C-alpha cells in the first residue's frame, strides 16, 4: 500500500467576494499518476497554484511529505520536492537547451556538486525527452512540441518527488500527445509522482490511476478513470445537461 505524499485538507481560496476553491479535500499517493479535470473556471489552476506556492490558500491545510506547506514560498516548495510546468512555456530564449536545464538542477544540487554531474543529469533527461541533439541549441529555434518537452525537462531537472504537469499537451497533435504521455509514464516508473491537469480527456484518462473533477471550486467526483467518465455530475459539469 502506497503512502500518502500530498494531503489537501479543506483548502479554500477566495479573490475578493469570489470563491475559487471551497473546502477541497483529497490526497495523492506516493508513485501515483493523478488526474485533475474540470471545465474552464473550475478551480484547477488555483488549486495547483496553492500546492506549488504561487498562491497561498486562505483556509485548510496542504501537507507534503508529512510537512505543512501553508505560508511557504514557491522556491522553498521546489526545494522540498514539488515542481510544476506552466501552460505557456517560457524558457530563457537567449540560452541553450542545456543551460535552461542546468539552472533548476543547480538550484537543488548539493553545495559543491561538480558541474560534470549536473550536466550528465541534464543530458540524461534530454535523452529521455528525445532532445539530446538539441542540447547546445538556443531555445528560440524550437518547435511547439520541443518547447513543451523543454518545459517538462526543466521541471524534472529539479528532481521532484511530485511533478505537476499543467496542460503539457495543449496544441499538440495526436501522435505528439502520445509521445509526451510516454515520457511522463517513464518518469513515473522511475518513482516520480505526477499530477496531470489536462483538457485532452483521452490523455488524462489513459494516464491516470485516479482522477478528481472540480466544478465551480468544489470537488464533485473522485475515482478511477472508468468511474469518472460515467459520473453524472462530471457529465453535467462539462456538458451542462
PDB file of C-alpha atoms in Angstrom:
ATOM      1  CA  UNK A   1       0.000   0.000   0.000  1.00  0.00           C
ATOM      2  CA  UNK A   2       1.483   3.364  -1.069  1.00  0.00           C
ATOM      3  CA  UNK A   3       1.917   6.122   1.480  1.00  0.00           C
ATOM      4  CA  UNK A   4       0.228   9.499   1.128  1.00  0.00           C
ATOM      5  CA  UNK A   5       2.622  12.057  -0.371  1.00  0.00           C
ATOM      6  CA  UNK A   6       0.268  15.059  -0.626  1.00  0.00           C
ATOM      7  CA  UNK A   7      -2.714  15.843   1.593  1.00  0.00           C
ATOM      8  CA  UNK A   8      -5.171  18.580   0.691  1.00  0.00           C
ATOM      9  CA  UNK A   9      -7.478  19.187   3.641  1.00  0.00           C
ATOM     10  CA  UNK A  10     -10.400  21.607   3.265  1.00  0.00           C
ATOM     11  CA  UNK A  11      -8.480  24.046   1.068  1.00  0.00           C
ATOM     12  CA  UNK A  12     -10.277  27.322   0.361  1.00  0.00           C
ATOM     13  CA  UNK A  13      -9.162  30.256  -1.794  1.00  0.00           C
ATOM     14  CA  UNK A  14     -11.089  33.472  -2.391  1.00  0.00           C
ATOM     15  CA  UNK A  15     -10.465  36.512  -4.576  1.00  0.00           C
ATOM     16  CA  UNK A  16     -12.487  39.385  -3.133  1.00  0.00           C
ATOM     17  CA  UNK A  17     -16.063  38.085  -2.989  1.00  0.00           C
ATOM     18  CA  UNK A  18     -15.360  35.207  -5.405  1.00  0.00           C
ATOM     19  CA  UNK A  19     -14.682  31.731  -4.003  1.00  0.00           C
ATOM     20  CA  UNK A  20     -12.302  29.938  -6.373  1.00  0.00           C
ATOM     21  CA  UNK A  21     -11.880  26.879  -4.117  1.00  0.00           C
ATOM     22  CA  UNK A  22     -14.356  25.774  -1.478  1.00  0.00           C
ATOM     23  CA  UNK A  23     -13.099  23.279   1.136  1.00  0.00           C
ATOM     24  CA  UNK A  24     -11.420  20.952  -1.357  1.00  0.00           C
ATOM     25  CA  UNK A  25     -10.022  17.761   0.175  1.00  0.00           C
ATOM     26  CA  UNK A  26      -8.143  14.914  -1.492  1.00  0.00           C
ATOM     27  CA  UNK A  27      -4.830  13.079  -1.310  1.00  0.00           C
ATOM     28  CA  UNK A  28      -2.159  11.936  -3.748  1.00  0.00           C
ATOM     29  CA  UNK A  29      -0.279   8.721  -3.043  1.00  0.00           C
ATOM     30  CA  UNK A  30       3.449   8.269  -3.497  1.00  0.00           C
ATOM     31  CA  UNK A  31       4.138   6.979  -7.011  1.00  0.00           C
ATOM     32  CA  UNK A  32       0.618   7.740  -8.213  1.00  0.00           C
ATOM     33  CA  UNK A  33      -0.431   9.132 -11.582  1.00  0.00           C
ATOM     34  CA  UNK A  34      -3.187  11.521 -10.541  1.00  0.00           C
ATOM     35  CA  UNK A  35      -5.512  13.322 -12.941  1.00  0.00           C
ATOM     36  CA  UNK A  36      -7.191  16.676 -12.272  1.00  0.00           C
ATOM     37  CA  UNK A  37     -10.015  17.679 -14.614  1.00  0.00           C
ATOM     38  CA  UNK A  38     -12.823  20.229 -14.734  1.00  0.00           C
ATOM     39  CA  UNK A  39     -14.323  22.790 -17.106  1.00  0.00           C
ATOM     40  CA  UNK A  40     -12.771  26.233 -17.561  1.00  0.00           C
ATOM     41  CA  UNK A  41     -13.040  28.267 -14.360  1.00  0.00           C
ATOM     42  CA  UNK A  42     -13.486  25.182 -12.177  1.00  0.00           C
ATOM     43  CA  UNK A  43     -10.506  25.960  -9.907  1.00  0.00           C
ATOM     44  CA  UNK A  44      -7.893  23.559 -11.304  1.00  0.00           C
ATOM     45  CA  UNK A  45      -5.171  26.160 -11.816  1.00  0.00           C
ATOM     46  CA  UNK A  46      -5.978  27.841  -8.496  1.00  0.00           C
ATOM     47  CA  UNK A  47      -5.539  24.504  -6.712  1.00  0.00           C
ATOM     48  CA  UNK A  48      -2.159  23.758  -8.267  1.00  0.00           C
ATOM     49  CA  UNK A  49      -1.059  27.353  -7.641  1.00  0.00           C
ATOM     50  CA  UNK A  50      -1.868  26.801  -3.958  1.00  0.00           C
ATOM     51  CA  UNK A  51       0.058  23.500  -3.958  1.00  0.00           C
ATOM     52  CA  UNK A  52       3.109  24.946  -5.705  1.00  0.00           C
ATOM     53  CA  UNK A  53       3.152  28.175  -3.678  1.00  0.00           C
ATOM     54  CA  UNK A  54       2.307  30.654  -6.434  1.00  0.00           C
ATOM     55  CA  UNK A  55      -0.774  31.407  -4.303  1.00  0.00           C
ATOM     56  CA  UNK A  56      -1.377  30.936  -0.583  1.00  0.00           C
ATOM     57  CA  UNK A  57      -4.616  29.231   0.424  1.00  0.00           C
ATOM     58  CA  UNK A  58      -6.964  31.187   2.711  1.00  0.00           C
ATOM     59  CA  UNK A  59      -8.273  28.155   4.576  1.00  0.00           C
ATOM     60  CA  UNK A  60      -7.491  24.482   5.105  1.00  0.00           C
ATOM     61  CA  UNK A  61      -4.117  22.747   5.060  1.00  0.00           C
ATOM     62  CA  UNK A  62      -1.715  21.409   2.451  1.00  0.00           C
ATOM     63  CA  UNK A  63       0.680  18.759   3.751  1.00  0.00           C
ATOM     64  CA  UNK A  64       3.516  17.411   1.590  1.00  0.00           C
ATOM     65  CA  UNK A  65       5.728  14.526   2.625  1.00  0.00           C
ATOM     66  CA  UNK A  66       4.498  14.912   6.207  1.00  0.00           C
ATOM     67  CA  UNK A  67       5.183  18.674   6.437  1.00  0.00           C
ATOM     68  CA  UNK A  68       2.646  21.501   6.321  1.00  0.00           C
ATOM     69  CA  UNK A  69       3.255  23.848   3.390  1.00  0.00           C
ATOM     70  CA  UNK A  70       0.930  26.736   4.254  1.00  0.00           C
ATOM     71  CA  UNK A  71       2.836  30.039   4.174  1.00  0.00           C
ATOM     72  CA  UNK A  72       5.891  28.511   2.477  1.00  0.00           C
ATOM     73  CA  UNK A  73       7.040  30.428  -0.652  1.00  0.00           C
ATOM     74  CA  UNK A  74       7.269  28.696  -4.025  1.00  0.00           C
ATOM     75  CA  UNK A  75      11.075  28.333  -4.116  1.00  0.00           C
ATOM     76  CA  UNK A  76      11.076  26.522  -0.773  1.00  0.00           C
ATOM     77  CA  UNK A  77       8.388  24.143  -2.047  1.00  0.00           C
ATOM     78  CA  UNK A  78      10.603  23.463  -5.062  1.00  0.00           C
ATOM     79  CA  UNK A  79      13.496  22.686  -2.737  1.00  0.00           C
ATOM     80  CA  UNK A  80      11.170  20.375  -0.766  1.00  0.00           C
ATOM     81  CA  UNK A  81      10.384  18.392  -3.916  1.00  0.00           C
ATOM     82  CA  UNK A  82       7.418  19.998  -5.741  1.00  0.00           C
ATOM     83  CA  UNK A  83       7.874  21.277  -9.290  1.00  0.00           C
ATOM     84  CA  UNK A  84       5.387  22.263 -11.963  1.00  0.00           C
ATOM     85  CA  UNK A  85       5.128  23.160 -15.608  1.00  0.00           C
ATOM     86  CA  UNK A  86       3.220  26.166 -16.934  1.00  0.00           C
ATOM     87  CA  UNK A  87       0.619  26.196 -19.695  1.00  0.00           C
ATOM     88  CA  UNK A  88       2.728  28.613 -21.763  1.00  0.00           C
ATOM     89  CA  UNK A  89       6.410  27.569 -21.889  1.00  0.00           C
ATOM     90  CA  UNK A  90       8.727  30.450 -21.006  1.00  0.00           C
ATOM     91  CA  UNK A  91      12.304  29.243 -21.444  1.00  0.00           C
ATOM     92  CA  UNK A  92      15.317  31.553 -21.381  1.00  0.00           C
ATOM     93  CA  UNK A  93      15.430  32.175 -25.131  1.00  0.00           C
ATOM     94  CA  UNK A  94      18.989  33.511 -25.262  1.00  0.00           C
ATOM     95  CA  UNK A  95      20.323  30.385 -23.525  1.00  0.00           C
ATOM     96  CA  UNK A  96      20.868  26.882 -24.823  1.00  0.00           C
ATOM     97  CA  UNK A  97      18.548  23.991 -24.045  1.00  0.00           C
ATOM     98  CA  UNK A  98      21.220  22.515 -21.751  1.00  0.00           C
ATOM     99  CA  UNK A  99      21.677  25.781 -19.822  1.00  0.00           C
ATOM    100  CA  UNK A 100      17.898  26.023 -19.350  1.00  0.00           C
ATOM    101  CA  UNK A 101      18.048  22.662 -17.543  1.00  0.00           C
ATOM    102  CA  UNK A 102      21.186  23.410 -15.542  1.00  0.00           C
ATOM    103  CA  UNK A 103      19.546  26.383 -13.761  1.00  0.00           C
ATOM    104  CA  UNK A 104      16.917  24.300 -11.868  1.00  0.00           C
ATOM    105  CA  UNK A 105      19.397  21.417 -11.498  1.00  0.00           C
ATOM    106  CA  UNK A 106      21.917  23.695  -9.767  1.00  0.00           C
ATOM    107  CA  UNK A 107      19.184  25.143  -7.519  1.00  0.00           C
ATOM    108  CA  UNK A 108      18.501  21.731  -5.938  1.00  0.00           C
ATOM    109  CA  UNK A 109      22.038  20.309  -6.119  1.00  0.00           C
ATOM    110  CA  UNK A 110      24.241  19.932  -3.054  1.00  0.00           C
ATOM    111  CA  UNK A 111      26.763  22.714  -2.431  1.00  0.00           C
ATOM    112  CA  UNK A 112      29.960  21.981  -4.337  1.00  0.00           C
ATOM    113  CA  UNK A 113      28.367  19.440  -6.677  1.00  0.00           C
ATOM    114  CA  UNK A 114      30.610  19.117  -9.750  1.00  0.00           C
ATOM    115  CA  UNK A 115      29.367  20.713 -12.978  1.00  0.00           C
ATOM    116  CA  UNK A 116      30.024  17.448 -14.808  1.00  0.00           C
ATOM    117  CA  UNK A 117      27.482  15.675 -12.596  1.00  0.00           C
ATOM    118  CA  UNK A 118      24.846  18.375 -13.177  1.00  0.00           C
ATOM    119  CA  UNK A 119      25.499  18.257 -16.943  1.00  0.00           C
ATOM    120  CA  UNK A 120      25.270  14.450 -17.023  1.00  0.00           C
ATOM    121  CA  UNK A 121      21.937  14.525 -15.151  1.00  0.00           C
ATOM    122  CA  UNK A 122      20.567  17.143 -17.542  1.00  0.00           C
ATOM    123  CA  UNK A 123      21.730  15.176 -20.584  1.00  0.00           C
ATOM    124  CA  UNK A 124      20.037  12.024 -19.264  1.00  0.00           C
ATOM    125  CA  UNK A 125      16.740  13.950 -19.062  1.00  0.00           C
ATOM    126  CA  UNK A 126      17.193  15.283 -22.596  1.00  0.00           C
ATOM    127  CA  UNK A 127      17.864  11.754 -23.848  1.00  0.00           C
ATOM    128  CA  UNK A 128      14.590  10.554 -22.307  1.00  0.00           C
ATOM    129  CA  UNK A 129      12.875  13.513 -23.992  1.00  0.00           C
ATOM    130  CA  UNK A 130      14.434  12.629 -27.347  1.00  0.00           C
ATOM    131  CA  UNK A 131      16.163  16.043 -27.385  1.00  0.00           C
ATOM    132  CA  UNK A 132      19.810  15.198 -26.705  1.00  0.00           C
ATOM    133  CA  UNK A 133      20.866  16.518 -30.133  1.00  0.00           C
ATOM    134  CA  UNK A 134      19.293  19.902 -29.222  1.00  0.00           C
ATOM    135  CA  UNK A 135      21.364  20.351 -26.049  1.00  0.00           C
ATOM    136  CA  UNK A 136      23.578  23.135 -27.416  1.00  0.00           C
ATOM    137  CA  UNK A 137      20.883  24.854 -29.480  1.00  0.00           C
ATOM    138  CA  UNK A 138      19.255  28.106 -28.354  1.00  0.00           C
ATOM    139  CA  UNK A 139      15.590  27.676 -27.479  1.00  0.00           C
ATOM    140  CA  UNK A 140      14.368  30.322 -29.926  1.00  0.00           C
ATOM    141  CA  UNK A 141      14.505  27.758 -32.752  1.00  0.00           C
ATOM    142  CA  UNK A 142      12.484  25.007 -31.047  1.00  0.00           C
ATOM    143  CA  UNK A 143       9.193  23.656 -32.366  1.00  0.00           C
ATOM    144  CA  UNK A 144       5.978  23.642 -30.308  1.00  0.00           C
ATOM    145  CA  UNK A 145       6.448  20.065 -29.085  1.00  0.00           C
ATOM    146  CA  UNK A 146      10.123  20.707 -28.336  1.00  0.00           C
ATOM    147  CA  UNK A 147       9.141  23.716 -26.209  1.00  0.00           C
ATOM    148  CA  UNK A 148       6.594  21.538 -24.366  1.00  0.00           C
ATOM    149  CA  UNK A 149       9.248  18.887 -23.765  1.00  0.00           C
ATOM    150  CA  UNK A 150      11.724  21.520 -22.571  1.00  0.00           C
ATOM    151  CA  UNK A 151       9.143  22.881 -20.122  1.00  0.00           C
ATOM    152  CA  UNK A 152       8.751  19.361 -18.715  1.00  0.00           C
ATOM    153  CA  UNK A 153      12.514  18.806 -18.707  1.00  0.00           C
ATOM    154  CA  UNK A 154      13.135  21.987 -16.706  1.00  0.00           C
ATOM    155  CA  UNK A 155      10.657  20.865 -14.046  1.00  0.00           C
ATOM    156  CA  UNK A 156      12.160  17.367 -13.949  1.00  0.00           C
ATOM    157  CA  UNK A 157      15.713  18.753 -13.692  1.00  0.00           C
ATOM    158  CA  UNK A 158      14.849  19.967 -10.178  1.00  0.00           C
ATOM    159  CA  UNK A 159      14.462  16.269  -9.182  1.00  0.00           C
ATOM    160  CA  UNK A 160      10.912  16.492  -7.826  1.00  0.00           C
ATOM    161  CA  UNK A 161       9.130  13.948  -5.705  1.00  0.00           C
ATOM    162  CA  UNK A 162       5.926  15.492  -7.114  1.00  0.00           C
ATOM    163  CA  UNK A 163       5.672  16.859 -10.653  1.00  0.00           C
ATOM    164  CA  UNK A 164       2.595  18.905 -11.570  1.00  0.00           C
ATOM    165  CA  UNK A 165       2.056  18.836 -15.332  1.00  0.00           C
ATOM    166  CA  UNK A 166      -0.236  21.713 -16.285  1.00  0.00           C
ATOM    167  CA  UNK A 167      -1.640  21.417 -19.826  1.00  0.00           C
ATOM    168  CA  UNK A 168       1.649  19.964 -21.133  1.00  0.00           C
ATOM    169  CA  UNK A 169      -0.089  18.699 -24.286  1.00  0.00           C
ATOM    170  CA  UNK A 170      -2.036  21.800 -25.321  1.00  0.00           C
ATOM    171  CA  UNK A 171      -1.805  22.433 -29.043  1.00  0.00           C
ATOM    172  CA  UNK A 172      -0.114  19.108 -29.864  1.00  0.00           C
ATOM    173  CA  UNK A 173      -1.156  16.552 -32.465  1.00  0.00           C
ATOM    174  CA  UNK A 174      -2.438  13.093 -31.506  1.00  0.00           C
ATOM    175  CA  UNK A 175       0.976  11.481 -32.094  1.00  0.00           C
ATOM    176  CA  UNK A 176       2.724  14.228 -30.120  1.00  0.00           C
ATOM    177  CA  UNK A 177       0.291  13.744 -27.228  1.00  0.00           C
ATOM    178  CA  UNK A 178       1.192  10.035 -27.182  1.00  0.00           C
ATOM    179  CA  UNK A 179       4.896  10.971 -27.187  1.00  0.00           C
ATOM    180  CA  UNK A 180       4.509  13.207 -24.114  1.00  0.00           C
ATOM    181  CA  UNK A 181       2.375  10.567 -22.370  1.00  0.00           C
ATOM    182  CA  UNK A 182       5.125   8.007 -22.914  1.00  0.00           C
ATOM    183  CA  UNK A 183       7.714  10.386 -21.423  1.00  0.00           C
ATOM    184  CA  UNK A 184       5.589  11.090 -18.336  1.00  0.00           C
ATOM    185  CA  UNK A 185       4.938   7.388 -17.777  1.00  0.00           C
ATOM    186  CA  UNK A 186       8.703   6.673 -17.986  1.00  0.00           C
ATOM    187  CA  UNK A 187       9.450   9.194 -15.230  1.00  0.00           C
ATOM    188  CA  UNK A 188       6.568   7.842 -13.148  1.00  0.00           C
ATOM    189  CA  UNK A 189       8.019   4.341 -13.492  1.00  0.00           C
ATOM    190  CA  UNK A 190      11.277   5.746 -12.106  1.00  0.00           C
ATOM    191  CA  UNK A 191       9.377   6.727  -8.932  1.00  0.00           C
ATOM    192  CA  UNK A 192       8.112  10.245  -9.675  1.00  0.00           C
ATOM    193  CA  UNK A 193       4.589  11.082  -8.504  1.00  0.00           C
ATOM    194  CA  UNK A 194       2.719  13.088 -11.139  1.00  0.00           C
ATOM    195  CA  UNK A 195      -0.412  15.249 -11.093  1.00  0.00           C
ATOM    196  CA  UNK A 196      -1.727  15.852 -14.611  1.00  0.00           C
ATOM    197  CA  UNK A 197      -4.050  18.765 -15.390  1.00  0.00           C
ATOM    198  CA  UNK A 198      -5.286  18.321 -18.922  1.00  0.00           C
ATOM    199  CA  UNK A 199      -8.218  19.199 -21.195  1.00  0.00           C
ATOM    200  CA  UNK A 200      -7.425  16.333 -23.573  1.00  0.00           C
ATOM    201  CA  UNK A 201      -9.680  13.769 -21.921  1.00  0.00           C
ATOM    202  CA  UNK A 202      -8.214  10.787 -23.774  1.00  0.00           C
ATOM    203  CA  UNK A 203      -4.761  11.632 -22.440  1.00  0.00           C
ATOM    204  CA  UNK A 204      -5.712  12.164 -18.807  1.00  0.00           C
ATOM    205  CA  UNK A 205      -7.870   9.027 -18.690  1.00  0.00           C
ATOM    206  CA  UNK A 206      -5.177   6.918 -20.337  1.00  0.00           C
ATOM    207  CA  UNK A 207      -2.505   8.283 -17.993  1.00  0.00           C
ATOM    208  CA  UNK A 208      -4.178   8.405 -14.580  1.00  0.00           C
ATOM    209  CA  UNK A 209      -4.535   5.788 -11.877  1.00  0.00           C
ATOM    210  CA  UNK A 210      -7.119   8.043 -10.234  1.00  0.00           C
ATOM    211  CA  UNK A 211      -8.928  11.230 -11.255  1.00  0.00           C
ATOM    212  CA  UNK A 212     -10.732  14.065  -9.461  1.00  0.00           C
ATOM    213  CA  UNK A 213     -13.077  16.581 -11.073  1.00  0.00           C
ATOM    214  CA  UNK A 214     -13.588  20.145  -9.887  1.00  0.00           C
ATOM    215  CA  UNK A 215     -16.539  22.340 -10.803  1.00  0.00           C
ATOM    216  CA  UNK A 216     -17.101  25.914  -9.574  1.00  0.00           C
ATOM    217  CA  UNK A 217     -14.382  25.442  -6.945  1.00  0.00           C
ATOM    218  CA  UNK A 218     -15.811  22.254  -5.470  1.00  0.00           C
ATOM    219  CA  UNK A 219     -14.678  18.652  -5.777  1.00  0.00           C
ATOM    220  CA  UNK A 220     -17.614  16.850  -7.408  1.00  0.00           C
ATOM    221  CA  UNK A 221     -16.155  13.432  -8.281  1.00  0.00           C
ATOM    222  CA  UNK A 222     -13.199  11.205  -7.438  1.00  0.00           C
ATOM    223  CA  UNK A 223     -12.356   7.715  -8.635  1.00  0.00           C
ATOM    224  CA  UNK A 224     -10.653   5.568 -11.249  1.00  0.00           C
ATOM    225  CA  UNK A 225     -10.976   6.795 -14.867  1.00  0.00           C
ATOM    226  CA  UNK A 226     -13.669   4.242 -15.695  1.00  0.00           C
ATOM    227  CA  UNK A 227     -15.874   5.639 -12.920  1.00  0.00           C
ATOM    228  CA  UNK A 228     -15.209   9.290 -13.714  1.00  0.00           C
ATOM    229  CA  UNK A 229     -16.225   9.056 -17.380  1.00  0.00           C
ATOM    230  CA  UNK A 230     -19.620   7.623 -16.333  1.00  0.00           C
ATOM    231  CA  UNK A 231     -20.233  10.078 -13.487  1.00  0.00           C
ATOM    232  CA  UNK A 232     -23.417  12.128 -13.995  1.00  0.00           C
ATOM    233  CA  UNK A 233     -22.019  15.131 -12.110  1.00  0.00           C
ATOM    234  CA  UNK A 234     -18.957  15.209 -14.380  1.00  0.00           C
ATOM    235  CA  UNK A 235     -21.211  14.959 -17.420  1.00  0.00           C
ATOM    236  CA  UNK A 236     -23.281  17.921 -16.191  1.00  0.00           C
ATOM    237  CA  UNK A 237     -20.179  19.977 -15.436  1.00  0.00           C
ATOM    238  CA  UNK A 238     -18.823  19.566 -18.956  1.00  0.00           C
ATOM    239  CA  UNK A 239     -22.000  19.411 -20.999  1.00  0.00           C
ATOM    240  CA  UNK A 240     -24.443  21.405 -18.847  1.00  0.00           C
ATOM    241  CA  UNK A 241     -27.058  18.657 -19.056  1.00  0.00           C
TER     242      UNK A 241
END
